[in-house]
Coordinates of C-alpha atoms in Angstrom, one line a residue:
Chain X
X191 CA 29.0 28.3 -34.1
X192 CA 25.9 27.7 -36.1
X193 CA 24.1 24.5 -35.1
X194 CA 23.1 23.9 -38.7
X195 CA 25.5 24.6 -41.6
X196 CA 24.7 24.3 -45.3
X197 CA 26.2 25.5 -47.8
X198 CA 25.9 25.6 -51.7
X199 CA 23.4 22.9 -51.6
X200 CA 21.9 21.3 -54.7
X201 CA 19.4 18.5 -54.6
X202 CA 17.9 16.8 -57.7
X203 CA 14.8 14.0 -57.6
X204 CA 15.2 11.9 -60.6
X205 CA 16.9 14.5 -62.6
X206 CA 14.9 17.5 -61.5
X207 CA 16.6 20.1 -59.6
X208 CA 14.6 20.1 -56.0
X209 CA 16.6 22.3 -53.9
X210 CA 19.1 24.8 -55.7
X211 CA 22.2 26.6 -54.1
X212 CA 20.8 26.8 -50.7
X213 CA 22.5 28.3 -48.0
X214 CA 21.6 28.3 -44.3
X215 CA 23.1 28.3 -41.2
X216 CA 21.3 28.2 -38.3
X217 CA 22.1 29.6 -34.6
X218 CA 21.8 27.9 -31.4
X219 CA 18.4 28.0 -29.6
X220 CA 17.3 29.5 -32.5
X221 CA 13.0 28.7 -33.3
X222 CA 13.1 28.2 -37.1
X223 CA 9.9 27.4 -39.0
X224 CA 10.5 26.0 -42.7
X225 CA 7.8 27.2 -44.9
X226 CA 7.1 26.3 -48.8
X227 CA 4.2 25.4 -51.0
X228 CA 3.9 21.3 -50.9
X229 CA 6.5 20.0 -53.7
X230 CA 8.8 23.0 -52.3
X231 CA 11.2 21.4 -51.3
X232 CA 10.9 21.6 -47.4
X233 CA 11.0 18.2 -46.2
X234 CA 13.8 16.8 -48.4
X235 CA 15.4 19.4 -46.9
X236 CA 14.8 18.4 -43.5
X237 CA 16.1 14.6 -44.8
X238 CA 19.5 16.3 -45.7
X239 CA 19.6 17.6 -42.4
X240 CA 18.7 14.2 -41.2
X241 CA 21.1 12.5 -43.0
X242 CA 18.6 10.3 -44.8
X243 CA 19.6 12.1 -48.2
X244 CA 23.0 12.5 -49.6
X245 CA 23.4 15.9 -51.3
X246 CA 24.4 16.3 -55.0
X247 CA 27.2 19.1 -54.3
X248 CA 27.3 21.1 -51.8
X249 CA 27.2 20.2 -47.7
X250 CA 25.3 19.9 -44.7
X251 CA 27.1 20.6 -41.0
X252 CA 25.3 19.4 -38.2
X253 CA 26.8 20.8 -34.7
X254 CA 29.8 20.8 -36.9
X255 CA 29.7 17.3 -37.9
X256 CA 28.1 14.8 -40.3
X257 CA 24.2 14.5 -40.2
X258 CA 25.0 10.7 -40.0
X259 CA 27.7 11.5 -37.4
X260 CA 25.4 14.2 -35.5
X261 CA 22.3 11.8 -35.4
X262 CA 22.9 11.0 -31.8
X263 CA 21.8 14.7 -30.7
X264 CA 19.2 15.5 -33.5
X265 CA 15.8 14.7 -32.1
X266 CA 13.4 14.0 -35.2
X267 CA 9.7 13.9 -35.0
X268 CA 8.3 12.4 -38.4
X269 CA 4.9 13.9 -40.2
X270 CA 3.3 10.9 -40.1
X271 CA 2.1 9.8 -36.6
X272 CA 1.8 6.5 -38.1
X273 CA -1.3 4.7 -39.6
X274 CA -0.5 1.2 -37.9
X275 CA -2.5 1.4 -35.1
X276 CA -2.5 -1.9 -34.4
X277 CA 1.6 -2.1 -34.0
X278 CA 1.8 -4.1 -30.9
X279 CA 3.9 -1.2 -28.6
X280 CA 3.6 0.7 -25.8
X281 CA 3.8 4.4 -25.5
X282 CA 6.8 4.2 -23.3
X283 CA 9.0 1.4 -26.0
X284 CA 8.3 3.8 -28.6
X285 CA 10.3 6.1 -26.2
X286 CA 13.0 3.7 -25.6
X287 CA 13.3 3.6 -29.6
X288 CA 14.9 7.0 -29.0
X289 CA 17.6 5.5 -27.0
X290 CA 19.1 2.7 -29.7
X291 CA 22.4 2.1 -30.6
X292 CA 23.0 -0.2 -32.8
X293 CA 26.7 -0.3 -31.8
X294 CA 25.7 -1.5 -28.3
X295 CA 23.3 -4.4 -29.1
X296 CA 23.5 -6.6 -26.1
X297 CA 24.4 -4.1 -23.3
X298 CA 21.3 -1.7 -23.8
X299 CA 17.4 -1.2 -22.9
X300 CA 19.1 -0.5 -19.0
X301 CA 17.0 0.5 -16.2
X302 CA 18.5 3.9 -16.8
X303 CA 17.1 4.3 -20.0
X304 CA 14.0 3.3 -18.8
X305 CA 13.7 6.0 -16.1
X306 CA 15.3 8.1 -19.1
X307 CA 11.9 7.3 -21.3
X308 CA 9.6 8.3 -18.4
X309 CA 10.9 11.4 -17.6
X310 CA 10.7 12.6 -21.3
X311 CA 7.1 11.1 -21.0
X312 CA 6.6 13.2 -17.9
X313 CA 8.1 16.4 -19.8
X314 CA 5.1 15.3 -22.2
X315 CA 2.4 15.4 -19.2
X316 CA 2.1 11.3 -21.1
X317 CA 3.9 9.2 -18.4
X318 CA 0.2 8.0 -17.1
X319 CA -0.4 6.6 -20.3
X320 CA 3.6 5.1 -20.2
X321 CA 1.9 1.1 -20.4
X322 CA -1.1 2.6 -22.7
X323 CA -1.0 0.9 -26.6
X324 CA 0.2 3.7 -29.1
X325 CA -3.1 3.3 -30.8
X326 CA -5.3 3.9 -27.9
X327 CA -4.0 7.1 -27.3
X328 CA -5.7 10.7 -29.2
X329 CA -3.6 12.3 -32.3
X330 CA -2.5 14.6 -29.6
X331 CA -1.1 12.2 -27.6
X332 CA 0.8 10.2 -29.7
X333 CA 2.2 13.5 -31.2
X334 CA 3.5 14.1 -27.3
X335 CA 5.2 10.6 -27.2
X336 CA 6.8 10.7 -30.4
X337 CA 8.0 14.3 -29.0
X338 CA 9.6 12.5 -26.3
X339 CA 11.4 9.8 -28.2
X340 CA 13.3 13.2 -29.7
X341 CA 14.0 14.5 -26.6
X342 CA 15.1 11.1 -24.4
X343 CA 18.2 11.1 -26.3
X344 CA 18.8 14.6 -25.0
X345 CA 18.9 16.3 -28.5
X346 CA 20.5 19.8 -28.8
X347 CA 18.4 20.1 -32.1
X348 CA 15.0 19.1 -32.5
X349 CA 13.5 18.8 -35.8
X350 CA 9.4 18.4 -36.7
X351 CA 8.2 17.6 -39.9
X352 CA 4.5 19.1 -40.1
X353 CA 3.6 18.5 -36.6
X354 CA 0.6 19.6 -36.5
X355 CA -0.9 18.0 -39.3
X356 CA -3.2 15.3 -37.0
X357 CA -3.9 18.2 -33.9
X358 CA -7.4 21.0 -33.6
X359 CA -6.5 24.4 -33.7
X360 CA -7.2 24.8 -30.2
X361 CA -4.3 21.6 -29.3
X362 CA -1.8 23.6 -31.9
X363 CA -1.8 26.5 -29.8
X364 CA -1.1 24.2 -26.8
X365 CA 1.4 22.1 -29.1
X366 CA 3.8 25.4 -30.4
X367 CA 3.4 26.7 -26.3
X368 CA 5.1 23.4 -25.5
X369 CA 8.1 23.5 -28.7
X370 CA 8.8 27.5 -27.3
X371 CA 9.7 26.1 -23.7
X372 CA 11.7 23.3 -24.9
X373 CA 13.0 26.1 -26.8
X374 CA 15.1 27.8 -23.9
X375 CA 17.5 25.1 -24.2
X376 CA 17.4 23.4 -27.7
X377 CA 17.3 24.9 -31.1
X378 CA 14.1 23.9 -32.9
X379 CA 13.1 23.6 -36.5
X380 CA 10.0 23.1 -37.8
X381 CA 8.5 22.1 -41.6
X382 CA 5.3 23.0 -41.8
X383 CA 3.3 25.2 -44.6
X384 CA 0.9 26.7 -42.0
X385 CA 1.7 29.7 -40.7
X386 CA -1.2 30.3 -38.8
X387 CA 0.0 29.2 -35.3
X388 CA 3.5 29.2 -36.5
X389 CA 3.7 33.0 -36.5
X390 CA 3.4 33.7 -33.0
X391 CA 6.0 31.8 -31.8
X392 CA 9.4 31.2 -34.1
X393 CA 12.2 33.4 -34.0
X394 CA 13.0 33.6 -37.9
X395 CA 11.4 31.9 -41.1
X396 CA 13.2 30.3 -43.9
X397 CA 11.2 30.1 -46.8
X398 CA 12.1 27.1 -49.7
X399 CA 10.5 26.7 -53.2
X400 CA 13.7 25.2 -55.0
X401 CA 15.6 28.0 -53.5
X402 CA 15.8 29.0 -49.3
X403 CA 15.4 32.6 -48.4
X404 CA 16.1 33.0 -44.6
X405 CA 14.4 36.0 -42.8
X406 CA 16.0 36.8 -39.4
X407 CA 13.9 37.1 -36.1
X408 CA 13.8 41.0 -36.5
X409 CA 11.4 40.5 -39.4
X410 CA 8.4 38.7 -37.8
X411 CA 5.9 40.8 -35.9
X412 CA 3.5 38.4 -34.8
X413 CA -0.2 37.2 -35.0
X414 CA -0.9 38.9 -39.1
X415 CA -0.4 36.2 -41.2
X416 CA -4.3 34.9 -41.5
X417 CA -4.5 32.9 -44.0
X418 CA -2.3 30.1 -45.5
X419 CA -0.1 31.4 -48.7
X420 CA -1.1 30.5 -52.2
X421 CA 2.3 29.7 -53.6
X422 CA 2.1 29.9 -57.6
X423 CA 5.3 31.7 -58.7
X424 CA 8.1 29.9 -58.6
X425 CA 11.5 30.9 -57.0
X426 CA 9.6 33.6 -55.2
X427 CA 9.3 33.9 -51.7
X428 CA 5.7 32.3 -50.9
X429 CA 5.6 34.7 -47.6
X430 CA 5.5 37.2 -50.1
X431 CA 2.5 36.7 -51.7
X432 CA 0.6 36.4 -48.4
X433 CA 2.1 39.6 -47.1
X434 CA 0.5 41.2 -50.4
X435 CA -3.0 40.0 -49.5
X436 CA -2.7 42.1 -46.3
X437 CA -2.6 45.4 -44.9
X438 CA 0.8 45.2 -43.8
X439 CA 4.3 43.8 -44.7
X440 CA 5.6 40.8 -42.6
X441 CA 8.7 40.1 -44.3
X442 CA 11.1 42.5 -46.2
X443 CA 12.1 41.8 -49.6
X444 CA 14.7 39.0 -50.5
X445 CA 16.6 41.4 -52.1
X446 CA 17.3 43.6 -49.1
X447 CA 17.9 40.8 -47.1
X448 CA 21.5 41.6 -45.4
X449 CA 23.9 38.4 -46.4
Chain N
X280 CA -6.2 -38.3 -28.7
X281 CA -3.5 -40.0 -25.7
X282 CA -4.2 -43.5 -27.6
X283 CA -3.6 -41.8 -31.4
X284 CA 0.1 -41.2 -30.3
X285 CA 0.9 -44.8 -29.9
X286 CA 2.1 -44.5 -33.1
X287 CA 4.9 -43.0 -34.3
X288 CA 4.1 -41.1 -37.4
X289 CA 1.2 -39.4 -35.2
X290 CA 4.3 -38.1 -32.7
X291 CA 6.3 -37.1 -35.4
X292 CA 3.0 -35.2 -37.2
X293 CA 2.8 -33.0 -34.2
X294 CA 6.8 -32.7 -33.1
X295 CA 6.3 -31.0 -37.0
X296 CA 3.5 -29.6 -36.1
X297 CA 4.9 -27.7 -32.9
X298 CA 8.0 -26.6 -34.9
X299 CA 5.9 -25.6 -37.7
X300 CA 4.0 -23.4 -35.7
X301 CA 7.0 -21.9 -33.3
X302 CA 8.6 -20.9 -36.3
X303 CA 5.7 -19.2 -38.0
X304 CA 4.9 -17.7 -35.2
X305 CA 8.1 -15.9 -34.8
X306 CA 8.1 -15.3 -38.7
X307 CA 5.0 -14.4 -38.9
X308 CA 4.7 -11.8 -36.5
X309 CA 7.4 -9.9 -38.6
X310 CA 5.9 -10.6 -42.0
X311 CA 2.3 -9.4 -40.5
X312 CA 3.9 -5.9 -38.7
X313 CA 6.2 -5.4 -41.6
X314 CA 3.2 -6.3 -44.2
X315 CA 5.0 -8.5 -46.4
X316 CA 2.4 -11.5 -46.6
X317 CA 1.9 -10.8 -50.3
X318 CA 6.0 -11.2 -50.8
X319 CA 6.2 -14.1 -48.2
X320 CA 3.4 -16.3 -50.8
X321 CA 5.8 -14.7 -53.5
X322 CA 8.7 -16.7 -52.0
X323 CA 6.8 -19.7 -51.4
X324 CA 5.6 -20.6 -54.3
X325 CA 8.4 -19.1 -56.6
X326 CA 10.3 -22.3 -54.5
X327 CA 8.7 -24.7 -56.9
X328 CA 11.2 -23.2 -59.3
X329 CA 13.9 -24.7 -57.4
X330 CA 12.2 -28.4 -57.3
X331 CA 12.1 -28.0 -61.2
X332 CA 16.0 -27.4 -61.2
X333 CA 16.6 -29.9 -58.5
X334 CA 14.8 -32.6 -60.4
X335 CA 16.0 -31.3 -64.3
X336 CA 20.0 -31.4 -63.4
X337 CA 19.7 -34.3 -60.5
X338 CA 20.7 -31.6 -58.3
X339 CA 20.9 -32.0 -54.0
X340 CA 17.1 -30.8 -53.4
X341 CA 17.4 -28.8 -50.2
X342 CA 20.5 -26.4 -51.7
X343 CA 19.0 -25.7 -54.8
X344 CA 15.4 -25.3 -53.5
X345 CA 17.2 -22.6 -50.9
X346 CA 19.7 -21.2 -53.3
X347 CA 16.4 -20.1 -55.9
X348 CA 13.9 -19.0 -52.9
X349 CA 16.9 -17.3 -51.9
X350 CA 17.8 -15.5 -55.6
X351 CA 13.9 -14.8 -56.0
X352 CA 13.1 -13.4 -52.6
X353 CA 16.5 -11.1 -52.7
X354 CA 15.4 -10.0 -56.5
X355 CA 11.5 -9.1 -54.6
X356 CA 13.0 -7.8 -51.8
X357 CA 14.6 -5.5 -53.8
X358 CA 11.6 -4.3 -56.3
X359 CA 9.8 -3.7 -52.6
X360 CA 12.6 -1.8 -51.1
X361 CA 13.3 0.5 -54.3
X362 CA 9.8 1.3 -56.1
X363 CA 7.1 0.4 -53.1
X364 CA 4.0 1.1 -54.7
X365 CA 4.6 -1.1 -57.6
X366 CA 5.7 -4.0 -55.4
X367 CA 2.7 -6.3 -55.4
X368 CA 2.7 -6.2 -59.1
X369 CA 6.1 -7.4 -59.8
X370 CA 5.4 -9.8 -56.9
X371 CA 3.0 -11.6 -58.3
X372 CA 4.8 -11.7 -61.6
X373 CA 7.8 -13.3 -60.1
X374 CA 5.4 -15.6 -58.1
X375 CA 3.5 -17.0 -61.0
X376 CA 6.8 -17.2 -62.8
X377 CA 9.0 -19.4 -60.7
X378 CA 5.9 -21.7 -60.3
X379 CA 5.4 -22.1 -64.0
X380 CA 8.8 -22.8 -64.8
X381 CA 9.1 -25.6 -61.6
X382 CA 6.6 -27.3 -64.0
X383 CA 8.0 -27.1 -67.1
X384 CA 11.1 -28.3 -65.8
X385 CA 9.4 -31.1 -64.1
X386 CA 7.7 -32.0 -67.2
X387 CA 10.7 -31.8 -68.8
X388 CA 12.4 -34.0 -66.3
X389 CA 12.2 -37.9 -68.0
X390 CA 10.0 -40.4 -66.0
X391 CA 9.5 -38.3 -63.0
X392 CA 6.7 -36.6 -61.8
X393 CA 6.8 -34.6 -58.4
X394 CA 3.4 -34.6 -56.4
X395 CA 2.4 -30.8 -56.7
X396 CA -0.2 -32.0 -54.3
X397 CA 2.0 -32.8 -51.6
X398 CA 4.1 -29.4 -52.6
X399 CA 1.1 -27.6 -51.9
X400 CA -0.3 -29.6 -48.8
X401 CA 3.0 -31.2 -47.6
X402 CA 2.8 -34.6 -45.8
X403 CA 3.2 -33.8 -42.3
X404 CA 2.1 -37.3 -41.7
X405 CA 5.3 -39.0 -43.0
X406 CA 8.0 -36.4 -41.6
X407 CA 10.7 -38.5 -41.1
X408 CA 13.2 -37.8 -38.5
X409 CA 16.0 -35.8 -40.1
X410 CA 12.8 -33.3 -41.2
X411 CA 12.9 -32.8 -37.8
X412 CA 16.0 -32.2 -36.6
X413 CA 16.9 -29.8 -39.9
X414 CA 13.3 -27.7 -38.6
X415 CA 14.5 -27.5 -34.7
X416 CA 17.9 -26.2 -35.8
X417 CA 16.2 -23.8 -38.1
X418 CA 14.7 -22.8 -35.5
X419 CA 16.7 -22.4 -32.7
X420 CA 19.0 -20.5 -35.5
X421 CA 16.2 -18.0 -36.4
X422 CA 14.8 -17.3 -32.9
X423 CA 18.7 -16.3 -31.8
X424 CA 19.1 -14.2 -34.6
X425 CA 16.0 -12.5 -34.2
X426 CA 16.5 -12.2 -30.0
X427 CA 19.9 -10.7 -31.2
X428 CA 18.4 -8.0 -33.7
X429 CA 15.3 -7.6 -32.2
X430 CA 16.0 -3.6 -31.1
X431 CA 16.8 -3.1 -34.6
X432 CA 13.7 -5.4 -35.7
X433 CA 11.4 -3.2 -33.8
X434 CA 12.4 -0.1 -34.4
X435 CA 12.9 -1.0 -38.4
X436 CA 9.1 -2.4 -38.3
X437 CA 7.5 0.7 -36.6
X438 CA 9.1 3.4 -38.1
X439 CA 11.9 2.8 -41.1
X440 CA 13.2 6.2 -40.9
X441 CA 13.7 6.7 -37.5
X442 CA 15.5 3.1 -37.3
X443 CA 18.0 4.6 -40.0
X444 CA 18.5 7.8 -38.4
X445 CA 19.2 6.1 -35.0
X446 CA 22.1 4.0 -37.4
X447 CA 20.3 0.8 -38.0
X448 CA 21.2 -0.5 -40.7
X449 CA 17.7 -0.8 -42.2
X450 CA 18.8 -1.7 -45.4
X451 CA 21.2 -5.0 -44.8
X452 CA 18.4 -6.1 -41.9
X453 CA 15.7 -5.8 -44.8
X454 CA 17.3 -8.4 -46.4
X455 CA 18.6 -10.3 -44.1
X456 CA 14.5 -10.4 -42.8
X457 CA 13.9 -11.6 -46.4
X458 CA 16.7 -13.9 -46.5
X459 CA 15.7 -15.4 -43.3
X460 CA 12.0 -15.8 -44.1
X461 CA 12.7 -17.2 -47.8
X462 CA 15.0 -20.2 -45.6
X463 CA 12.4 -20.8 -43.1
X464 CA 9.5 -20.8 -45.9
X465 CA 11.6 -23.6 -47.7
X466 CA 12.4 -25.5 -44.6
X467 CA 8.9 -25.6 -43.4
X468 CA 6.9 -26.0 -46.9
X469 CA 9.2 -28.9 -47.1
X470 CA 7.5 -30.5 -43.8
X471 CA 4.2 -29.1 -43.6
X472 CA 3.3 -27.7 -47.2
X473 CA 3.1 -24.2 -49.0
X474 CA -0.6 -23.8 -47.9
X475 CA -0.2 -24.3 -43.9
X476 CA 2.8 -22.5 -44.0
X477 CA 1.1 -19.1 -45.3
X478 CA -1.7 -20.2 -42.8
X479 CA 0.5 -20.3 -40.0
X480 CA 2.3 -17.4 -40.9
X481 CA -0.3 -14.9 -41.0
X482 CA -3.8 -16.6 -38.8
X483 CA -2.5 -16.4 -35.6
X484 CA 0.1 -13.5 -35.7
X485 CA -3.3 -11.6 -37.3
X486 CA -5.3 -12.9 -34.2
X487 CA -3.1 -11.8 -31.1
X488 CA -2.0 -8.4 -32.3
X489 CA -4.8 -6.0 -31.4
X490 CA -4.1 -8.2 -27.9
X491 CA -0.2 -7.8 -28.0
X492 CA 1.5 -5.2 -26.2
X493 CA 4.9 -5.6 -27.7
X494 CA 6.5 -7.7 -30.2
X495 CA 7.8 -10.4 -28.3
X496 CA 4.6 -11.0 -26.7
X497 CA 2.8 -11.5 -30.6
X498 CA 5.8 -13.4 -31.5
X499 CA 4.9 -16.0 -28.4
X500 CA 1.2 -15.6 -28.0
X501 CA 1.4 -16.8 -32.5
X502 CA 3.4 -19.4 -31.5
X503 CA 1.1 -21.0 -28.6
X504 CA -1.8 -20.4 -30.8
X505 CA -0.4 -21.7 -33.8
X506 CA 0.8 -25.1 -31.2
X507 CA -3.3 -25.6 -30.0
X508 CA -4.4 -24.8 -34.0
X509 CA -2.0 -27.9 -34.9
X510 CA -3.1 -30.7 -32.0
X511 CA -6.9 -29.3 -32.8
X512 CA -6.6 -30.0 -36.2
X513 CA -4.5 -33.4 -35.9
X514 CA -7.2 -34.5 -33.5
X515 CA -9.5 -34.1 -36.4
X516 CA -7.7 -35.1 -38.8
X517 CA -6.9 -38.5 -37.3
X518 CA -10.8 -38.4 -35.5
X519 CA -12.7 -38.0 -38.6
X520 CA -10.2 -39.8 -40.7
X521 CA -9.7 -36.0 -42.9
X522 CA -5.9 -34.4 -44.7
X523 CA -4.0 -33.6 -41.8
X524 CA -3.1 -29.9 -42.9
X525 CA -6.2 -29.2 -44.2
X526 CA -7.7 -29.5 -41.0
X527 CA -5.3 -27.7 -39.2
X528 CA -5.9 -24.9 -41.6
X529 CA -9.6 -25.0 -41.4
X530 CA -9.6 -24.6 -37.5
X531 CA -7.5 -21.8 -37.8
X532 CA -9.9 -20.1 -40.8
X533 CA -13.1 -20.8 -38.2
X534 CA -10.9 -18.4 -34.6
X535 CA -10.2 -16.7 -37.2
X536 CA -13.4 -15.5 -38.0
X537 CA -14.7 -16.4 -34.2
X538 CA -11.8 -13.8 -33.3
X539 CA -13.4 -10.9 -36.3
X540 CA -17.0 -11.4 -35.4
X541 CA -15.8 -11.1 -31.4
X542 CA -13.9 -7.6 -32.6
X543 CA -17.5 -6.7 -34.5
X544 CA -19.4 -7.2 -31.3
X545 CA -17.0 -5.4 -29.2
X546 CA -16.9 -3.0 -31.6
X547 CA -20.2 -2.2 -31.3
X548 CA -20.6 -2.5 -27.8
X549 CA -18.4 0.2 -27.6
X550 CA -20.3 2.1 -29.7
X551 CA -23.6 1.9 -28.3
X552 CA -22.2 2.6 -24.7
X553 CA -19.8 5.8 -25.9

């Protein structure tokens, strides 16, 4: 069964059509990276998969359920790794924040959940800086913890909305490492619109500017895409003006894509 | 200081006092993390409003002063909620409005005039005893509610979307943070006066946060703070013979910027030894 179902999808933003008969359905363990010029479309996608967004017409599946109903094993990890610095919190209550449940208000925040947070900061290589204020700590870092407040719920899907945006090159490399081991056990989808790092590591590429074309693992050959698309035409495949720009093909055309 | 609380009034000024600042405290830590200082003066002074009714139609005071707080702050909480980056403009539109029209109606209102002086500066030397007893259920009220939601508080303050993807109901707690805040405003203007109630709501959560490693440790850290800004500033007040809340306010303005030139310093310590 696909983890991620959608089917027939439209979207509109105050009367303009944002995402347009998509369909997706993503397998298990799967390493997807969204890609798309900014305005796209990508990360209102990735709030209909979240369930922040109600679609138009159409519908989202999430592990065969509800996005709302399915929240409790999505793990989400938002662009922004916040501007308030000065929040009063720890590295290891953001953590906990992974573990609410608003059903449960008096009974939670249990030891267990605690020695829950620490190990997902340990996963992280960030349980030393578990007492550490969030805005102490290095872009980098903070990107880890918010990492594992998505995985201290024990996710079976883990979503990233541009996670690299506050991380060096060199910490990228280290950062999409880290997403293809947690990888060999959780199906991973990231937003971004650089495909520099992304290339080398996902399994298959979905591509949205209005509409989604989804290219299967098979497709991707690796370390060619070297510079960041220039996305002008509209309802084309942005990877496909890149792949012009070079010596070879990275994706195949939409057209021949098998449905 | 021992002999000034002889008298009653002076025990009464700093029971209100103490209240005061336990309840900003708490309040103010989430209007300060949640940055809705701008829409907490909204509220406060779009209250007038309600004294103009109260007096016009001879209506109960404390209802209708709560029942327009209450219709104003819902109608900003929901301009805030829905178009954000407009927010501060309607605001202030709303704020200046339900002031103006609290005049009118008071001017309007035959052979009365309400001090706007005491509105603004309250008379936390006359607090009579009821005051007091309405302000400690207030509070005990506020701090169990908040004790109750505060998962949902935190997580709502740090990061909204998260909150609503883990199923708090960000939405219903947004107001219901509004709601709570336009009651307390009310409750405490009522005592201690518009101006040391923004004071006290926003001084001493500003001054402990970079200090504060969680929430609940701002929420009490504001609370002691804003207790030793009151007693300083009634010892003043009553030493030099000076408007009680005035001076309360004025030693809070001086940590204040004690506590920004400290930051500067350190700031630059760092600096020179990095």
């Amino acid at each position: 069964m696909a983890i991620i179902e959608i089917k027939n999808l439209d979207f509109a933003y105050n009367g303009e059509a944002v995402l347009k008969d998509v369909n997706l359905a993503v397998r298990q363990k799967d390493f997807v990276a969204i890609i798309g010029p900014n305005g796209g479309g990508k990360t209102t996608l990735l709030k209909l998969m979240l369930g922040l967004l109600t679609p138009e017409k159409g519908t989202v599946r999430v592990d065969g359920k509800s996005p709302q109903e399915a929240s409790p094993c999505i793990g989400y990890v938002p662009q922004d790794v916040h501007t308030n610095r000065s929040f009063p919190i720890t590295a290891i209550d953001v953590v906990l924040m992974g573990t609410l449940d608003p059903k449960n208000r008096l009974s939670r925040r249990t030891a267990a959940n605690r020695r829950d947070a620490l190990k997902a900061l340990k996963r992280m290589e960030m349980d030393a800086h578990a007492d550490k204020k969030i805005g102490t700590l290095s872009g980098g870092q903070r990107q880890r913890v918010f990492i594992a407040r998505a995985l201290v719920s024990a996710p079976k899907l883990l979503l990233l909305d541009e996670p690299t945006a506050s991380i060096d090159t060199k910490g990228q490399a280290d950062f999409y490492r880290l997403l293809r081991e947690l990888n060999q056990d959780i199906t991973v989808l990231v937003v971004s619109h650089d495909l520099l790092v992304i290339s080398r590591y996902v399994k298959s590429v979905a591509c949205v500017n209005k509409k989604l074309h989804y290219h299967d693992q098979a497709e991707i050959t690796g370390d060619m895409l070297e510079t960041m698309y220039p996305c002008i035409v509209e309802e084309v495949c942005p990877v496909e003006l890149v792949a012009h720009g070079l010596p070879h093909r990275v994706l195949s055309d939409h057209e021949k894509q098998p449905q | 200081m021992i002999e000034a609380f002889q008298f009653d009034f002076m025990r009464n000024a700093l029971a209100a006092g103490l209240l005061a600042s336990v309840i900003c405290g708490i309040m103010g830590t989430l209007v300060v993390v949640n940055r809705i200082v701008f829409l907490s003066g909204g509220i406060a002074h779009a209250a007038y409003g309600g004294i103009g009714l109260a007096f016009y139609f001879n209506w109960p005071y404390l209802p209708s002063t709560i029942g327009f707080s209450l219709f104003a702050a819902m109608v900003m909480a929901a301009i805030s909620h829905a178009v954000k980056h407009r927010a501060d403009t309607i605001i202030g539109v709303i704020w200046a409005l339900g002031m103006a029209f609290g005049i009118i109606l008071i001017d309007m209102t035959p052979g009365y005039n309400v001090d706007l002086m005491s509105y603004l500066f309250g008379s936390i030397l006359t607090v009579p005893r009821s005051d007091l007893l309405i302000m400690a259920v207030v509070g005990v009220v506020m701090t169990t509610l908040v004790v109750y939601y505060y998962q949902d508080l935190l997580a709502m303050s740090y990061d909204e979307e998260f909150a609503q993807i883990r199923g708090v109901p960000v939405k219903k707690l947004y107001f219901g943070l509004i709601g709570m805040l336009a009651v307390t405003i009310v409750l405490v203007i009522q005592v201690v006066g518009l101006i040391l109630v923004i004071a006290l709501l926003t001084i001493p959560p500003f001054i402990v946060e970079k200090y504060a490693n969680s929430l609940v440790q701002m929420m009490v850290a504001s609370s002691l703070l804003g207790a030793v800004f009151t007693v300083t500033g009634l010892w003043f007040s009553y030493r030099y013979n000076l408007t009680s809340g005035a001076s309360i306010i004025m030693v809070s303005g001086i940590v204040f910027l004690i506590s920004l030139a400290v930051d500067k310093i350190r700031g630059a310590a760092q600096k020179g030894s990095a």
